Coordinates of C-alpha atoms and ligand atoms in Angstrom, one line a residue:
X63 CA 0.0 0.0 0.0
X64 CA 2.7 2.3 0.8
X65 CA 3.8 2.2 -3.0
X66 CA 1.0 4.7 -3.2
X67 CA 1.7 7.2 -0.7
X68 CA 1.7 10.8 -2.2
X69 CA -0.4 9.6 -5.3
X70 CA -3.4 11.8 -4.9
X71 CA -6.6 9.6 -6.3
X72 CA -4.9 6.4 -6.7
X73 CA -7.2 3.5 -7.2
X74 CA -4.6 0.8 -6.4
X75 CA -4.9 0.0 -2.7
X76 CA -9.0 0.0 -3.3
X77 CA -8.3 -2.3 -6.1
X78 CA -5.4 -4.6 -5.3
X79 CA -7.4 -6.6 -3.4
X80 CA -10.0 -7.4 -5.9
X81 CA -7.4 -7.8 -8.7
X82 CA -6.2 -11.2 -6.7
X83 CA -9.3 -13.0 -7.5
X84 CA -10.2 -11.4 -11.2
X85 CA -10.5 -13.7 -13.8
X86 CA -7.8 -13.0 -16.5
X87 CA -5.9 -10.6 -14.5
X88 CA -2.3 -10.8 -13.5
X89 CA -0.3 -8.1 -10.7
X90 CA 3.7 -8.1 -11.0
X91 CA 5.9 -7.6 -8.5
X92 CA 9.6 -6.7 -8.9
X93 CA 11.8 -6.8 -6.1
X94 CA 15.4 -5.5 -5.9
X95 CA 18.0 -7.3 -2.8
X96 CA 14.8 -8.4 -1.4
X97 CA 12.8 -5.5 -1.4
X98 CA 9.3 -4.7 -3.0
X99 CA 10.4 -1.9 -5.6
X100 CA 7.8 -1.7 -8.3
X101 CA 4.5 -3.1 -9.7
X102 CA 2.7 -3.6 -12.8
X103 CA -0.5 -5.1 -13.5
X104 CA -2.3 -6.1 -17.1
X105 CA -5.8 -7.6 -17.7
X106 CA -6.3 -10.3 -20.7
X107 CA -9.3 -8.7 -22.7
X108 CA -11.2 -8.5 -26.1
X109 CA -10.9 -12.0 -26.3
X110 CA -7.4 -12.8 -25.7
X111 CA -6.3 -10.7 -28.0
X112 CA -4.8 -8.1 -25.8
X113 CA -3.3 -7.2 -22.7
X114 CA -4.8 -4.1 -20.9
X115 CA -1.7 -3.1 -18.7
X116 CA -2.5 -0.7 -15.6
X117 CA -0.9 0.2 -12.1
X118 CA 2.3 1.1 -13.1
X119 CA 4.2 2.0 -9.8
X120 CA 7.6 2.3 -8.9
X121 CA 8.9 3.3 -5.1
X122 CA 9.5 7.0 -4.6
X123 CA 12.7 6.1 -3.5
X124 CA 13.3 3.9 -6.7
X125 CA 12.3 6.5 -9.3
X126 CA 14.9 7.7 -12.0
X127 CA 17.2 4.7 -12.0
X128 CA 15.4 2.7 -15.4
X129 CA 13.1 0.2 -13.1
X130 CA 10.2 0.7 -14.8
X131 CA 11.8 0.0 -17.9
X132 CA 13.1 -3.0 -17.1
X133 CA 9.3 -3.9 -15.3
X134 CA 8.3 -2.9 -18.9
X135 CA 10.6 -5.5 -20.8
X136 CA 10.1 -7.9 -18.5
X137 CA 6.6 -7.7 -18.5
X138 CA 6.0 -7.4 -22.3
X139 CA 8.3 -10.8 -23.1
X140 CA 6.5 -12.6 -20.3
X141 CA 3.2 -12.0 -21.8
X142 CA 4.2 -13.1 -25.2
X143 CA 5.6 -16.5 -23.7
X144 CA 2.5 -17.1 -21.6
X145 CA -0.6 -16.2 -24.3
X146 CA 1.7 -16.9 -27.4
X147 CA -1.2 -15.8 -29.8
X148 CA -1.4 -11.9 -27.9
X149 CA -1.6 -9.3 -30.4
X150 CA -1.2 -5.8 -29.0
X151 CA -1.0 -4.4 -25.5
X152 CA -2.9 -1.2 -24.6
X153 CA -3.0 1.1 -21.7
X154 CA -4.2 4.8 -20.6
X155 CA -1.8 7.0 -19.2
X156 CA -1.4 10.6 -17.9
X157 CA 2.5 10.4 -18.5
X158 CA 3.7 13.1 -20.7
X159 CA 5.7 12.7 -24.2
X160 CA 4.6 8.9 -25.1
X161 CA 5.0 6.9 -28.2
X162 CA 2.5 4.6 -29.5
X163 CA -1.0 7.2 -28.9
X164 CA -3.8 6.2 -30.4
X165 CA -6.2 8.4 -28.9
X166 CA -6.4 11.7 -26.6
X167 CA -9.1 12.2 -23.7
X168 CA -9.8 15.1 -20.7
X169 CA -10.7 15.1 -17.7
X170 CA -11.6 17.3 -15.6
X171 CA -11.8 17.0 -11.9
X172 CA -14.4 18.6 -9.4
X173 CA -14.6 18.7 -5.7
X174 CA -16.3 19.1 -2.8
X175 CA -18.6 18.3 0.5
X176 CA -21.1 15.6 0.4
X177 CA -23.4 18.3 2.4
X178 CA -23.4 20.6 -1.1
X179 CA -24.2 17.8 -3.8
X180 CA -27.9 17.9 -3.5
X181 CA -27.2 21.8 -4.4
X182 CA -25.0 21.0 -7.0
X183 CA -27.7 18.7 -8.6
X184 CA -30.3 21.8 -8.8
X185 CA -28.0 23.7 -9.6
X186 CA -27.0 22.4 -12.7
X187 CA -30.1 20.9 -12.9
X188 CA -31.5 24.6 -13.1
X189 CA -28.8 25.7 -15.5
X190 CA -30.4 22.9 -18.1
X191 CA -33.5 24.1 -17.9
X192 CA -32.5 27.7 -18.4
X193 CA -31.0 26.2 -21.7
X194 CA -34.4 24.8 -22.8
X195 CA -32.8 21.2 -23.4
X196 CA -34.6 18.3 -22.2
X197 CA -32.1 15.1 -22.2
X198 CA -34.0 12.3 -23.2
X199 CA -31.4 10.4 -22.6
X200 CA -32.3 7.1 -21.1
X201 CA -30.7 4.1 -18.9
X202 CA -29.5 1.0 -20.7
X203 CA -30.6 -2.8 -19.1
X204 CA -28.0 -5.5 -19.8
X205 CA -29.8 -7.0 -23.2
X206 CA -30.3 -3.2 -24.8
X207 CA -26.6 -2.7 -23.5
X208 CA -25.3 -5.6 -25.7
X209 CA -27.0 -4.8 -28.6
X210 CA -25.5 -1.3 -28.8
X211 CA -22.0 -2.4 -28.0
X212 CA -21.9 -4.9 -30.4
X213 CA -23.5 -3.0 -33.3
X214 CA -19.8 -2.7 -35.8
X215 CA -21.1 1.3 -36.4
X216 CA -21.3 2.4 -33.2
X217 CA -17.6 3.1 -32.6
X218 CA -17.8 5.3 -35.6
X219 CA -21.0 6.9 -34.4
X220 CA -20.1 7.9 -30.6
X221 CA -16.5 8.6 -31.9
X222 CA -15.1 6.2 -29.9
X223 CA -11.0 6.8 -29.0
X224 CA -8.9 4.3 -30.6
X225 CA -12.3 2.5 -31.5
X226 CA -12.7 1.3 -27.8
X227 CA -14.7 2.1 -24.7
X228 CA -12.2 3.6 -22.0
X229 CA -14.3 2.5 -18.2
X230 CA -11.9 5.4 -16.4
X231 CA -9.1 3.8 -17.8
X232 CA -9.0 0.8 -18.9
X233 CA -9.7 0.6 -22.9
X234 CA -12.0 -2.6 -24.4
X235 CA -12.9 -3.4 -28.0
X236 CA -16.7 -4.0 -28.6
X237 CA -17.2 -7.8 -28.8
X238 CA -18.8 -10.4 -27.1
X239 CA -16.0 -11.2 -24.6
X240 CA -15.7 -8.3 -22.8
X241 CA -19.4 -7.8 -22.3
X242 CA -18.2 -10.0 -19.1
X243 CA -15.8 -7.9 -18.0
X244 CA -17.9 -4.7 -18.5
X245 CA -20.8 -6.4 -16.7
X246 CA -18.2 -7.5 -13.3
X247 CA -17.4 -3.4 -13.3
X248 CA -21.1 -2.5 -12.3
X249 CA -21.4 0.1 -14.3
X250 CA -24.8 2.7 -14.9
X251 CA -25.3 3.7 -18.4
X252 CA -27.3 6.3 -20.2
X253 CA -27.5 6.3 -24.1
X254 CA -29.7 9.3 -26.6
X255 CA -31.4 6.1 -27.3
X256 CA -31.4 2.1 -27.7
X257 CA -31.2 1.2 -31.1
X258 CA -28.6 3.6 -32.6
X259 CA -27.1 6.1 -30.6
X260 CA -24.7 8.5 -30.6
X261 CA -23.9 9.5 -27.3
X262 CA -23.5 6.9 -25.1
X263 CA -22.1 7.6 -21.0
X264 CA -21.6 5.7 -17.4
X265 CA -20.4 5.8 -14.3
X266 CA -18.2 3.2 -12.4
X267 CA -19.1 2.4 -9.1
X268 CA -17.5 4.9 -6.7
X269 CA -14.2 3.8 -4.3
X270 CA -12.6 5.4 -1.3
X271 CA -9.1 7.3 -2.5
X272 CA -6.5 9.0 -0.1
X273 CA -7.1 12.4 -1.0
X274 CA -6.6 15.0 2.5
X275 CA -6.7 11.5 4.1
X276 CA -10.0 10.1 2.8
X277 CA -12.6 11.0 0.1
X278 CA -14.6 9.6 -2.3
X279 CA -14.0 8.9 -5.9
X280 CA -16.8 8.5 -8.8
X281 CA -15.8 8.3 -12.6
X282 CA -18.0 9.4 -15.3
X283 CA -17.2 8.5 -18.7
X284 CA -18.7 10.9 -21.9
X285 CA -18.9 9.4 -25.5
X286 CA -20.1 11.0 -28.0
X287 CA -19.7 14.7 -29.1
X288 CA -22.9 15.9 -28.4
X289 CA -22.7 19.1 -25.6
X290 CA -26.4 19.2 -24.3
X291 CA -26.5 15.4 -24.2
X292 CA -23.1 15.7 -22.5
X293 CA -24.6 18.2 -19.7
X294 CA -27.9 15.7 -19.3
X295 CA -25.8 12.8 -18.7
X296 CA -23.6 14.5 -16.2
X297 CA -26.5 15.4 -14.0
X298 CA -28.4 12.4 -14.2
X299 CA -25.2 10.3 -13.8
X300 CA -24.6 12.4 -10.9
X301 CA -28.2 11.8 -9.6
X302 CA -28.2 8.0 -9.9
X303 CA -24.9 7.7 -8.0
X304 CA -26.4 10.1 -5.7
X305 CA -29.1 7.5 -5.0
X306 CA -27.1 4.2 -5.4
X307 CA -24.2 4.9 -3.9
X308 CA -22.6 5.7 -0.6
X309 CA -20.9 9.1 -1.2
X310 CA -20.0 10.8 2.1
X311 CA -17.2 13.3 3.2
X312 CA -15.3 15.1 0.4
X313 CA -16.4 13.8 -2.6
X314 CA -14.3 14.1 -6.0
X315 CA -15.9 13.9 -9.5
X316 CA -13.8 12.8 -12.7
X317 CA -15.7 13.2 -16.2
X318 CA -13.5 11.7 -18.9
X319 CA -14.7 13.3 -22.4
X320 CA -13.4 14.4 -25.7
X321 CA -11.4 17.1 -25.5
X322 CA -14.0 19.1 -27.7
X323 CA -16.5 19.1 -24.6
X324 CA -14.3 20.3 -22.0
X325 CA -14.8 24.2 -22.6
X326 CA -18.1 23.6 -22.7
X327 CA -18.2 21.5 -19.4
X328 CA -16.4 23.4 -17.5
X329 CA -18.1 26.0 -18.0
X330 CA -21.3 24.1 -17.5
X331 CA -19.6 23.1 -13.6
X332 CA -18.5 26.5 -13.1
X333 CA -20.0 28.7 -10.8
X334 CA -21.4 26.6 -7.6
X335 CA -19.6 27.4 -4.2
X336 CA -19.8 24.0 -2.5
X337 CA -17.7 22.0 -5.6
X338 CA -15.2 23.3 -7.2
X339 CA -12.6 22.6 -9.6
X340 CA -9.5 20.5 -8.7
X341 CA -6.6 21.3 -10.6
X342 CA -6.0 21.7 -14.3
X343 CA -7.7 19.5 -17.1
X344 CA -5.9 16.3 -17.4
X345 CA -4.6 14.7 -20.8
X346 CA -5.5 11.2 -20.6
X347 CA -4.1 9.2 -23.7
X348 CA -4.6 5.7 -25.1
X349 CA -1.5 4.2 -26.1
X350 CA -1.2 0.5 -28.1
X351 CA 1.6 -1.4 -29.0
X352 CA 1.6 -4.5 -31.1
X353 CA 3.5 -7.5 -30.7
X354 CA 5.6 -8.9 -33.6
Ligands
COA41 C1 6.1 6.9 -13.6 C2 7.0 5.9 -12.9 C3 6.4 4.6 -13.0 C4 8.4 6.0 -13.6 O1 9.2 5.0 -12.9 P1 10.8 5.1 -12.9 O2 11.4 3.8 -12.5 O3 11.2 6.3 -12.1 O4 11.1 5.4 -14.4 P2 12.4 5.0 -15.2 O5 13.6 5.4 -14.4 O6 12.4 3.6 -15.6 O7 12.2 5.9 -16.5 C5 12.7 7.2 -16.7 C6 11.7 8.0 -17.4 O8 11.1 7.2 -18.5 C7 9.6 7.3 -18.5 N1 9.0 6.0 -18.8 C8 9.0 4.9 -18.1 N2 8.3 3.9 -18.8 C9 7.9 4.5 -20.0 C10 7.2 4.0 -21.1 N3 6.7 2.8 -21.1 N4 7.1 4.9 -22.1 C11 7.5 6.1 -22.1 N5 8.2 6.7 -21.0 C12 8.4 5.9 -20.0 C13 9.3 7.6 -17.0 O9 8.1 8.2 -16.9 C14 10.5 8.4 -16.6 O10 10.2 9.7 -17.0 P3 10.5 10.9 -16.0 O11 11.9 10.9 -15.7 O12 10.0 12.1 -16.7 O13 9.6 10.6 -14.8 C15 7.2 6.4 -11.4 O14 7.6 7.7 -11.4 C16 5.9 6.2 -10.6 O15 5.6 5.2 -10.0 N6 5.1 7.3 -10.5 C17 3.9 7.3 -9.7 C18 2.8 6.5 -10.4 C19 2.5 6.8 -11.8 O16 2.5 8.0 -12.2 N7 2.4 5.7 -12.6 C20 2.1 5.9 -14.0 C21 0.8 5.3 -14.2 S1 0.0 5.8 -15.7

């Protein structure tokens, strides 16, 4: 856990623990004269035909000397020996100056109390209806879900990154053997409709992160390019976790988007005293790499 210290948000001491019993999922550990220095961890997806890496960490004390390089080789040529018919490997990353980018994302970052979210709700709530817009977007049950995510033009349609849904950060193809996986992460999505939409959104079940000692994270994920829809799914997202979920003490919002909704988002979030923006817009990117 203490591989984690200082990393504001970070999932991986919510998620370690489940990671031991997912199917398909493997969590390497590198250890120098003994010591735990670094871990790595990659999911099997879209059918075996790639590895979804994630959880790159390396010791604070460890940084700068090549280990997560050599977690990198390692990793890569032990993946190609165990699932010798792999194809690619794929991962989301914040990192600056990387190779291999398919795809670009934002995300922008709000927080506050759990006593103001009620108000934020109205509040934006209000803003809609100041706009004249009425969503119509609706919630998607598990057979309407698979239709849509298998349909081959829907990728085209929402504009999907790298022609895969990102859940927060982990990128999937559309096809039949991931509809397991996306089902095991719980999530709640709303679609402009159930036959052939083109905005299409969730949110991921919220987790507890070690941000001014404890808060609460929930992940809302935006495809599609459409602004009002954008704004509708935001508050009703945020309304449905509201309801479903246990979100107490400081709460923190991440909405992962195109980068052509962010002005208009942010502006959208702007202006309510009890949440507030957390730092700058963050560059998410989707990088692949295939094997030979
Ligand atoms: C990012 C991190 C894993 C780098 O580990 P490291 O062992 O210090 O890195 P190395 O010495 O092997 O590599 C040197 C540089 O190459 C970069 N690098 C490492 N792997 C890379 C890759 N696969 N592609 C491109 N660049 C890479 C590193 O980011 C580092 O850049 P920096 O000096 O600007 O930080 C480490 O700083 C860390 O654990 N940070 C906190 C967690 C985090 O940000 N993880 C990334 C999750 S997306």
């Amino acid at each position: 856990m203490s591989i984690s210290k200082h990393i504001h948000n970070d999932y991986l001491p919510h998620f370690y623990h489940d990671w031991m019993k997912e199917p398909g999922r493997t969590v390497l550990l590198a250890r120098r004269e003994g010591k735990l220095v670094a871990l790595q961890s990659w999911l099997i997806a879209d059918e075996g035909a790639t590895a979804v890496f994630e959880g790159l960490r390396v010791c604070p004390t460890e940084r700068g000397r090549g280990i997560s390089w050599a977690v990198h080789r390692f990793a890569h040529s032990y993946i190609q020996q165990l699932h010798p018919t792999i194809k690619k490997a794929r991962a989301t990353t914040k990192l600056k100056n990387m190779k291999n980018l398919v795809a670009r994302r934002a995300i922008l970052c709000l927080v506050g109390q759990e006593e103001s979210l009620d108000d934020l709700i109205s509040h934006l709530k209000q803003k809609i209806r100041f706009s004249g817009f009425t969503s119509g977007l609706i919630p998607l049950n598990e057979t309407q879900l698979k239709k849509v995510l298998l349909d081959p033009k829907l990728p085209s349609r929402v504009q999907l990154p790298g022609g895969s849904i990102i859940q927060t950060s982990q990128p999937l193809q559309l096809m039949e053997g991931n509809l397991e996986i996306l089902k095991r992460w719980n999530l709640t999505w709303l679609a402009d409709n159930e036959e052939d939409p083109v905005f299409l959104s969730f949110y991921a079940p919220s987790y507890p992160v070690p941000y001014n000692g404890r808060a609460t994270l929930l992940n809302i994920n935006i495809f599609g390019t459409d602004y009002m829809m954008a704004q509708g799914a935001l508050v009703s997202l945020l309304e449905a976790a509201r309801s479903k979920e246990e979100l107490k003490g400081t709460i923190i919002f991440r909405v992962h988007m195109p980068w052509s909704l962010v002005e208009t988002l942010q502006a959208f979030c702007d202006g309510h005293q009890g949440f507030t923006r957390c730092g700058e817009v963050l560059e998410q990117v989707l990088l692949e790499m295939k094997y030979a």
